[in-house]
Coordinates of C-alpha atoms in Angstrom, one line a residue:
M18 CA -27.4 -18.3 4.5
A19 CA -28.4 -17.0 1.0
A20 CA -31.8 -15.9 2.4
K21 CA -30.2 -14.1 5.2
L22 CA -27.8 -12.2 2.9
K23 CA -30.8 -11.3 0.6
S24 CA -32.6 -9.9 3.6
V25 CA -29.6 -7.8 4.6
I26 CA -29.2 -6.5 1.1
E27 CA -32.9 -5.6 0.8
K28 CA -32.9 -3.7 4.1
N29 CA -29.6 -1.9 3.3
A30 CA -30.8 -1.0 -0.2
A31 CA -34.0 0.5 1.3
F32 CA -32.0 2.6 3.7
L33 CA -29.4 3.7 1.1
T34 CA -32.3 4.8 -1.1
L35 CA -33.4 7.2 1.7
E36 CA -29.8 8.3 2.3
M37 CA -29.2 9.1 -1.4
E38 CA -32.4 11.0 -1.5
W39 CA -31.2 13.0 1.5
L40 CA -28.0 13.7 -0.3
R41 CA -29.9 14.8 -3.4
Q42 CA -31.9 17.3 -1.3
I43 CA -28.7 18.7 0.2
I44 CA -27.1 19.1 -3.3
D45 CA -30.2 20.8 -4.6
L46 CA -30.4 23.2 -1.7
R47 CA -26.7 24.0 -1.8
L48 CA -26.9 24.9 -5.5
R49 CA -30.1 27.0 -4.9
L50 CA -28.4 28.9 -2.0
Y51 CA -25.3 29.4 -4.1
F52 CA -27.2 30.9 -7.0
N53 CA -29.4 33.0 -4.7
E54 CA -32.7 31.3 -5.5
N55 CA -35.6 31.5 -3.1
T56 CA -35.7 28.6 -0.7
S57 CA -37.6 27.7 2.5
N58 CA -34.4 26.3 4.0
K59 CA -31.4 28.6 4.7
S60 CA -28.9 25.9 5.6
I61 CA -28.2 22.3 4.6
T62 CA -28.2 21.3 8.2
E63 CA -32.0 22.0 8.2
I64 CA -32.5 18.9 6.0
L65 CA -32.5 16.1 8.5
P66 CA -31.0 12.8 7.5
P67 CA -33.0 9.5 7.6
A68 CA -33.5 8.0 11.1
I69 CA -31.0 5.3 11.9
N70 CA -31.8 1.8 13.1
A71 CA -28.9 -0.6 13.2
E72 CA -31.2 -3.4 12.2
D73 CA -31.8 -1.7 8.8
G74 CA -28.5 -2.9 7.4
P75 CA -24.7 -2.6 7.6
Y76 CA -24.6 1.0 6.3
P77 CA -26.8 2.5 9.1
A78 CA -25.1 0.1 11.5
F79 CA -21.8 1.6 10.6
I80 CA -23.1 5.2 11.0
M81 CA -24.5 4.2 14.4
A82 CA -21.4 2.3 15.7
N83 CA -19.1 5.2 14.8
E84 CA -21.5 8.0 15.8
L85 CA -21.0 9.9 12.5
S86 CA -21.7 13.6 12.7
F87 CA -23.8 15.4 10.1
P88 CA -20.8 16.5 8.0
Q89 CA -19.2 13.0 8.3
R90 CA -22.4 11.5 7.1
V91 CA -22.6 13.9 4.2
L92 CA -19.0 13.1 3.3
L93 CA -19.5 9.4 3.3
A94 CA -22.7 9.6 1.2
L95 CA -20.9 11.9 -1.3
A96 CA -18.0 9.5 -1.6
I97 CA -20.1 6.4 -2.1
A98 CA -22.7 8.0 -4.5
P99 CA -20.7 7.5 -7.7
G100 CA -20.9 3.8 -7.2
I101 CA -24.6 3.5 -6.3
K102 CA -26.4 6.6 -7.5
P103 CA -24.1 8.5 -9.9
E104 CA -26.9 10.5 -11.5
L105 CA -27.2 12.4 -8.2
L106 CA -24.0 14.2 -9.0
D107 CA -24.9 15.2 -12.6
A108 CA -26.0 18.6 -11.2
F109 CA -22.3 19.5 -10.7
F110 CA -21.8 19.3 -14.5
A111 CA -23.6 22.6 -14.8
K112 CA -21.8 25.0 -17.1
N113 CA -20.7 28.5 -16.2
I114 CA -22.0 30.3 -19.3
T115 CA -20.1 33.5 -18.4
Y116 CA -16.8 31.8 -19.0
D117 CA -18.0 28.8 -21.1
K118 CA -16.6 26.2 -18.7
K119 CA -17.6 24.2 -15.7
F120 CA -17.9 25.8 -12.3
S121 CA -14.4 25.4 -10.8
E122 CA -15.8 25.9 -7.3
F123 CA -17.7 22.6 -7.7
G124 CA -14.5 20.6 -8.0
G125 CA -14.7 17.0 -9.2
I126 CA -13.6 15.4 -12.4
S127 CA -15.3 13.3 -15.1
S128 CA -14.7 9.6 -15.0
A129 CA -12.6 8.6 -18.0
T130 CA -14.7 5.5 -18.7
A131 CA -18.3 6.2 -17.7
N132 CA -18.3 10.1 -17.9
N133 CA -19.6 10.2 -14.3
F134 CA -18.9 13.0 -11.9
I135 CA -16.3 12.0 -9.3
P136 CA -16.3 14.3 -6.3
T137 CA -13.1 15.7 -4.8
V138 CA -12.2 17.5 -1.6
Q139 CA -13.3 20.7 -3.3
T140 CA -16.7 19.2 -4.0
A141 CA -17.2 18.2 -0.4
L142 CA -16.2 21.6 0.9
F143 CA -18.5 23.4 -1.5
L144 CA -21.4 21.1 -0.5
L145 CA -20.9 21.6 3.2
A146 CA -19.9 25.2 3.3
G147 CA -20.7 26.9 -0.1
N148 CA -18.7 30.1 -0.3
N149 CA -18.5 30.6 3.5
L150 CA -14.8 30.6 4.1
Q151 CA -15.1 30.2 7.9
L152 CA -17.2 27.1 7.4
R153 CA -14.7 25.8 4.8
F154 CA -11.8 26.2 7.2
Q155 CA -13.9 24.4 9.8
Y156 CA -14.7 21.4 7.6
H157 CA -11.2 21.2 6.3
Q158 CA -10.4 19.1 9.4
L159 CA -12.6 16.3 8.1
F160 CA -9.7 15.3 5.9
D161 CA -7.0 15.3 8.7
P162 CA -5.2 11.9 9.1
D163 CA -6.7 11.5 12.6
E164 CA -10.2 12.3 11.5
L165 CA -12.5 9.2 11.8
L166 CA -13.3 8.3 8.1
I167 CA -9.7 8.9 7.0
K168 CA -8.1 7.2 10.0
L169 CA -10.3 4.1 9.6
G170 CA -9.4 4.1 5.9
V171 CA -13.0 4.2 4.8
I172 CA -12.3 7.2 2.6
E173 CA -9.1 7.5 0.8
L174 CA -7.9 10.7 -0.9
K175 CA -6.5 9.8 -4.3
D176 CA -4.5 12.0 -6.7
A177 CA -6.5 13.0 -9.7
H178 CA -4.5 13.0 -13.0
N179 CA -1.3 13.8 -11.2
E180 CA -2.6 17.2 -10.1
H181 CA -0.7 16.9 -6.8
S182 CA -3.3 19.2 -5.1
F183 CA -5.1 18.5 -1.9
F184 CA -8.3 20.1 -3.0
N185 CA -8.3 18.1 -6.3
S186 CA -7.9 14.8 -4.4
L187 CA -10.7 12.3 -5.3
L188 CA -13.0 11.0 -2.6
H189 CA -12.6 7.2 -2.9
V190 CA -14.3 4.6 -0.6
Q191 CA -11.7 1.9 -0.2
D192 CA -12.5 -1.5 -1.7
D193 CA -12.2 -3.1 1.8
Y194 CA -15.3 -1.1 2.9
I195 CA -17.5 -1.5 -0.2
G196 CA -18.6 -5.0 0.8
P197 CA -19.1 -4.3 4.5
L198 CA -21.1 -1.1 3.8
I199 CA -23.2 -2.5 0.9
T200 CA -23.8 -6.2 1.7
G201 CA -22.3 -6.6 5.1
T202 CA -19.8 -9.0 3.7
H203 CA -16.0 -8.6 3.8
K204 CA -14.2 -8.5 0.5
K205 CA -10.5 -9.4 0.8
P206 CA -8.2 -7.0 -1.0
M207 CA -7.0 -8.3 -4.4
Y208 CA -3.2 -8.7 -5.0
S209 CA -2.0 -6.0 -7.4
E210 CA 0.6 -3.3 -7.8
S211 CA -1.4 -1.0 -5.6
F212 CA -1.7 -3.8 -2.9
P213 CA 1.4 -6.0 -3.3
A214 CA 0.4 -8.5 -0.6
K215 CA -1.2 -12.0 -0.6
L216 CA -3.4 -13.6 2.0
L217 CA -1.3 -16.3 3.7
T218 CA -3.2 -19.3 4.9
T219 CA -2.4 -22.9 5.9
G220 CA -4.3 -26.1 6.4
L221 CA -1.8 -27.3 9.0
D222 CA -1.9 -26.9 12.7
W223 CA 0.6 -26.3 15.5
D224 CA 1.1 -30.1 15.8
D225 CA 2.6 -30.0 12.3
V226 CA 5.3 -27.5 13.0
V227 CA 8.3 -28.7 15.1
L228 CA 10.2 -25.9 16.8
A229 CA 13.1 -25.7 19.2
T230 CA 12.1 -24.9 22.8
A231 CA 13.5 -21.3 22.6
S232 CA 11.8 -20.7 19.3
R233 CA 8.4 -22.0 20.6
E234 CA 8.7 -19.8 23.7
G235 CA 9.3 -16.8 21.5
V236 CA 6.3 -17.6 19.3
E237 CA 4.1 -18.0 22.4
E238 CA 5.1 -14.5 23.5
V239 CA 4.0 -13.2 20.1
L240 CA 0.7 -15.1 20.4
D241 CA 0.2 -13.7 23.9
W242 CA 0.6 -10.2 22.6
I243 CA -1.9 -10.6 19.7
R244 CA -4.4 -12.0 22.2
H245 CA -3.8 -9.7 25.2
G246 CA -1.8 -6.7 23.9
K247 CA -4.8 -4.4 24.0
D248 CA -5.5 -5.3 27.6
V249 CA -1.9 -4.5 28.5
L250 CA -2.1 -1.1 26.8
S251 CA -5.3 -0.3 28.7
L252 CA -3.5 -0.6 32.0
Q253 CA -3.2 2.8 33.7
G254 CA 0.0 4.6 32.9
L255 CA 1.2 2.2 30.3
Q256 CA -0.6 3.5 27.2
K257 CA 1.6 6.6 27.1
R258 CA 4.8 4.6 27.5
L259 CA 4.1 1.7 25.2
K260 CA 3.4 1.9 21.5
P261 CA 0.4 -0.3 20.4
G262 CA 2.3 -2.2 17.6
Y263 CA 4.4 -5.3 17.9
K264 CA 7.4 -6.0 15.7
T265 CA 9.3 -9.3 15.6
L266 CA 12.0 -10.8 13.5
F267 CA 12.0 -14.5 12.5
Y268 CA 15.5 -15.4 11.4
G269 CA 17.2 -18.7 10.5
P270 CA 17.9 -20.9 7.5
P271 CA 15.3 -21.6 4.8
G272 CA 12.7 -24.2 5.5
T273 CA 12.8 -23.9 9.3
G274 CA 9.1 -22.9 9.7
K275 CA 9.2 -19.1 9.7
T276 CA 6.4 -18.7 7.1
L277 CA 4.3 -21.6 8.5
T278 CA 4.5 -20.1 12.0
A279 CA 3.3 -16.7 10.7
A280 CA 0.3 -18.4 9.0
L281 CA -0.4 -20.4 12.2
L282 CA -0.4 -17.2 14.3
G283 CA -3.1 -15.8 12.1
K284 CA -5.1 -19.1 12.1
A285 CA -4.9 -19.3 15.9
T286 CA -6.1 -15.7 16.5
G287 CA -8.5 -15.3 13.6
N288 CA -6.3 -12.4 12.2
E289 CA -5.6 -12.3 8.5
V290 CA -2.0 -12.6 7.6
Y291 CA -0.8 -10.8 4.5
R292 CA 2.5 -11.7 2.9
I293 CA 4.2 -8.7 1.4
D294 CA 5.6 -9.2 -2.1
I295 CA 9.1 -7.6 -1.8
S296 CA 9.6 -7.6 -5.5
L297 CA 6.7 -5.3 -6.0
I298 CA 7.5 -3.2 -2.9
V299 CA 11.1 -2.4 -4.0
S300 CA 11.3 -0.1 -6.9
R301 CA 14.2 1.1 -8.9
Y302 CA 12.6 4.5 -9.0
V303 CA 13.5 6.8 -6.2
G304 CA 10.6 7.4 -3.9
E305 CA 8.4 4.6 -5.3
T306 CA 9.3 2.1 -2.6
E307 CA 8.0 4.5 0.0
K308 CA 4.7 4.9 -1.8
N309 CA 4.2 1.2 -2.4
L310 CA 4.8 0.3 1.2
A311 CA 2.6 3.1 2.5
R312 CA -0.3 1.7 0.5
V313 CA -0.1 -1.6 2.4
F314 CA 0.2 0.1 5.8
D315 CA -2.7 2.5 5.1
R316 CA -4.9 -0.5 4.4
A317 CA -3.8 -2.4 7.5
E318 CA -3.9 0.6 9.9
S319 CA -7.5 0.1 11.1
K320 CA -7.5 -3.7 10.9
D321 CA -6.0 -6.5 13.0
W322 CA -4.0 -7.8 10.1
I323 CA -0.6 -9.4 10.6
L324 CA 1.9 -8.1 8.0
F325 CA 4.6 -10.6 7.0
F326 CA 7.7 -9.5 5.2
D327 CA 9.5 -12.6 3.8
E328 CA 13.2 -12.2 2.7
A329 CA 13.0 -8.9 4.5
D330 CA 16.7 -8.1 4.2
A331 CA 16.0 -7.2 0.5
L332 CA 14.0 -4.3 1.8
F333 CA 15.3 -3.6 5.3
G334 CA 18.9 -4.5 4.7
K335 CA 21.9 -2.4 5.9
R336 CA 22.0 1.1 4.6
T337 CA 24.6 1.8 1.9
D338 CA 27.4 4.3 2.1
V339 CA 26.5 7.6 0.5
N340 CA 28.4 7.6 -2.8
S341 CA 25.7 9.2 -4.9
S342 CA 22.4 11.0 -4.8
N343 CA 20.6 7.7 -5.3
D344 CA 22.3 6.2 -2.3
R345 CA 21.2 9.2 -0.2
F346 CA 17.6 8.8 -1.4
A347 CA 17.7 5.0 -0.7
N348 CA 18.9 5.6 2.8
Q349 CA 16.2 8.2 3.3
E350 CA 13.6 5.6 2.2
V351 CA 15.0 3.1 4.7
A352 CA 14.7 5.6 7.4
Y353 CA 11.1 6.3 6.4
L354 CA 10.3 2.6 6.3
L355 CA 11.8 2.1 9.8
Q356 CA 9.7 4.9 11.2
R357 CA 6.5 3.7 9.4
I358 CA 6.9 0.2 10.8
E359 CA 7.7 1.5 14.3
D360 CA 4.6 3.7 14.3
H361 CA 2.3 0.9 12.9
N362 CA -0.3 -0.1 15.5
G363 CA -0.5 -3.7 14.4
M364 CA 1.6 -6.9 14.3
V365 CA 4.6 -6.9 11.8
I366 CA 6.7 -10.0 11.3
L367 CA 9.9 -9.9 9.3
A368 CA 11.6 -13.0 8.1
S369 CA 15.3 -13.3 7.1
N370 CA 17.8 -16.1 6.6
L371 CA 20.4 -14.1 8.4
K372 CA 19.9 -11.6 11.2
D373 CA 23.2 -9.9 10.4
N374 CA 21.7 -8.8 7.1
I375 CA 19.2 -6.5 8.8
D376 CA 20.2 -3.0 9.7
K377 CA 21.1 -2.8 13.4
A378 CA 19.3 0.5 13.9
F379 CA 16.2 -1.4 12.8
L380 CA 16.8 -4.4 15.1
R381 CA 16.7 -2.2 18.2
R382 CA 13.1 -1.4 17.4
F383 CA 11.9 -5.0 17.5
Q384 CA 10.1 -6.3 20.5
S385 CA 11.5 -9.8 19.9
L386 CA 14.0 -11.7 17.8
I387 CA 13.2 -15.4 17.3
Y388 CA 15.8 -17.8 15.9
F389 CA 14.6 -20.7 13.8
P390 CA 17.5 -23.1 13.7
V391 CA 17.9 -26.2 11.6
P392 CA 16.1 -28.7 13.8
G393 CA 18.1 -31.2 15.9
A394 CA 17.9 -34.9 15.6
D395 CA 14.9 -35.3 17.9
E396 CA 13.0 -32.5 16.1
R397 CA 14.0 -34.0 12.7
Y398 CA 12.6 -37.4 13.7
L399 CA 9.2 -35.8 14.5
L400 CA 9.3 -33.9 11.2
W401 CA 10.0 -37.2 9.3
K402 CA 7.3 -39.0 11.2
N403 CA 4.7 -36.2 10.6
A404 CA 5.6 -35.7 6.9
F405 CA 4.1 -38.9 5.6
S406 CA 0.4 -39.3 4.9
E407 CA -1.8 -42.1 6.0
G408 CA -2.1 -43.2 2.4
M409 CA 1.6 -43.4 1.6
Q410 CA 3.9 -44.6 4.4
P411 CA 7.6 -45.6 4.1
A412 CA 8.6 -49.2 3.8
K413 CA 9.4 -51.2 6.9
E414 CA 13.1 -51.2 6.3
V415 CA 13.2 -47.3 6.4
E416 CA 14.6 -46.2 9.8
L417 CA 13.4 -42.6 10.4
Q418 CA 15.5 -42.2 13.5
L419 CA 18.6 -43.1 11.6
L420 CA 17.7 -40.6 8.8
A421 CA 17.1 -37.9 11.5
E422 CA 20.4 -38.5 13.1
K423 CA 22.4 -38.7 9.9
Y424 CA 21.1 -35.8 7.8
A425 CA 20.8 -32.2 9.1
L426 CA 17.8 -31.3 7.0
S427 CA 15.3 -28.5 7.6
G428 CA 11.6 -29.1 7.8
G429 CA 11.1 -27.7 4.3
S430 CA 13.8 -30.0 2.9
I431 CA 12.1 -33.0 4.5
V432 CA 8.8 -32.1 3.0
N433 CA 10.5 -31.8 -0.4
V434 CA 12.0 -35.3 0.0
V435 CA 8.6 -36.7 0.9
R436 CA 7.0 -35.0 -2.1
Y437 CA 9.6 -36.4 -4.4
C438 CA 9.1 -39.9 -2.9
C439 CA 5.3 -39.8 -3.2
L440 CA 5.5 -38.8 -6.8
K441 CA 7.8 -41.7 -7.5
A442 CA 5.6 -44.1 -5.6
V443 CA 2.4 -43.0 -7.5
K444 CA 4.2 -43.1 -10.8
N445 CA 5.3 -46.7 -10.1
N446 CA 2.0 -47.8 -8.6
A447 CA 3.9 -48.6 -5.4
I448 CA 2.1 -49.2 -2.0
F449 CA 5.1 -48.0 0.1
I450 CA 7.9 -45.5 -0.2
T451 CA 11.2 -47.2 -0.7
A452 CA 14.5 -46.5 1.1
K453 CA 16.1 -45.9 -2.3
D454 CA 13.7 -43.2 -3.2
I455 CA 14.2 -41.5 0.2
D456 CA 18.0 -41.6 -0.3
D457 CA 17.6 -40.1 -3.8
G458 CA 15.3 -37.4 -2.4
I459 CA 17.8 -36.5 0.3
R460 CA 20.7 -36.4 -2.2
R461 CA 18.7 -34.0 -4.3
E462 CA 18.1 -31.7 -1.4
L463 CA 21.7 -31.7 -0.3
Q464 CA 22.8 -30.9 -3.8
K465 CA 20.8 -27.7 -3.6
E466 CA 23.0 -26.7 -0.7
G467 CA 26.1 -27.7 -2.5
K468 CA 26.6 -30.8 -0.5
I469 CA 27.4 -34.2 -1.9
I470 CA 26.7 -37.7 -0.4

């Protein structure tokens, strides 16, 4: 495996060396043309890019698979250059001696840490079009939301020093694509304020989750859509009537399997599940909630991620009465979030303890609502039976069927009881879990719910 990765890196490095040399020649020619120097070439399009062979690495394979045009290829090379060949862009540091300052038409900013030149939209337009306004207007569409590199999320336009200007937006290759483009490996996004989501995984399987019949049928529908939704949308006449995304609400008491089911859906389909951190999404500053959530959706837009919002009523709860300007802005944010989720082309799962906590206007936009009730006696028996490990079983006098019938516990509560009992058993060097420890564990769980036995 290591040898294969080394070979991929070597091939990709060789190709990118040629691609960066191509970019250097384009930069050199653009500057010569701009300053009216004599050149054999009169247009940057005369400088042909390196020939492409998908076998030469992930970078040329990406160009080939997406059929990048000349300007798209220039844009991608320019955006990735600061990370792999920053000295190529030093030419843009040239000083306008007439005004004793940098050439504003070159755009770009200096990196605060490394003093590198970081290209902006203005830099790209200058490189592609020089001072030809007609060409500039033509290449402006490269940055439209529906344009390939922007739509896929390969290139992100980032605000530079709070300039709030489109032309001053930095060209940033998103972290998700650095690994695939450089080494051919996928780097999972890191949890942070700019990406408030964690990868949700599980070592369990479907046999480990016990659901009511209606719940299981609802989950199977979701699973079917993940696997076959694209085929449904490809049917003639349906694509214009159906939106590509799928939104479902998992609701029911805590510990009934909502989170585990979301993780299992990802495991069964090979799709990564990201659990959204509501505490980082929701901000007390007006407008910040919208921005925080938009970052997550922007990253997920071109991927088959499953977005999982736990305790969703904290974010998507009923809208407040308008008693102040903050209330009005809060309601506007909710409206924006509803629209953003409705327009999202992927799978979104929201989980809530109570369906009534979710805004009804939002509920109408779900494709399914799946109730996760406290399991019945038969389901509880299976949960008790599956909860114990081979290395630590209950004593013979423990009657699991009796426990299942007597105590209306959720699956999460049963797991907590077993954890408590195993800890006691290990501490006491016991071979089996005693009935007393199970009773004590159940008592602890019921006390959490304000119940006394």
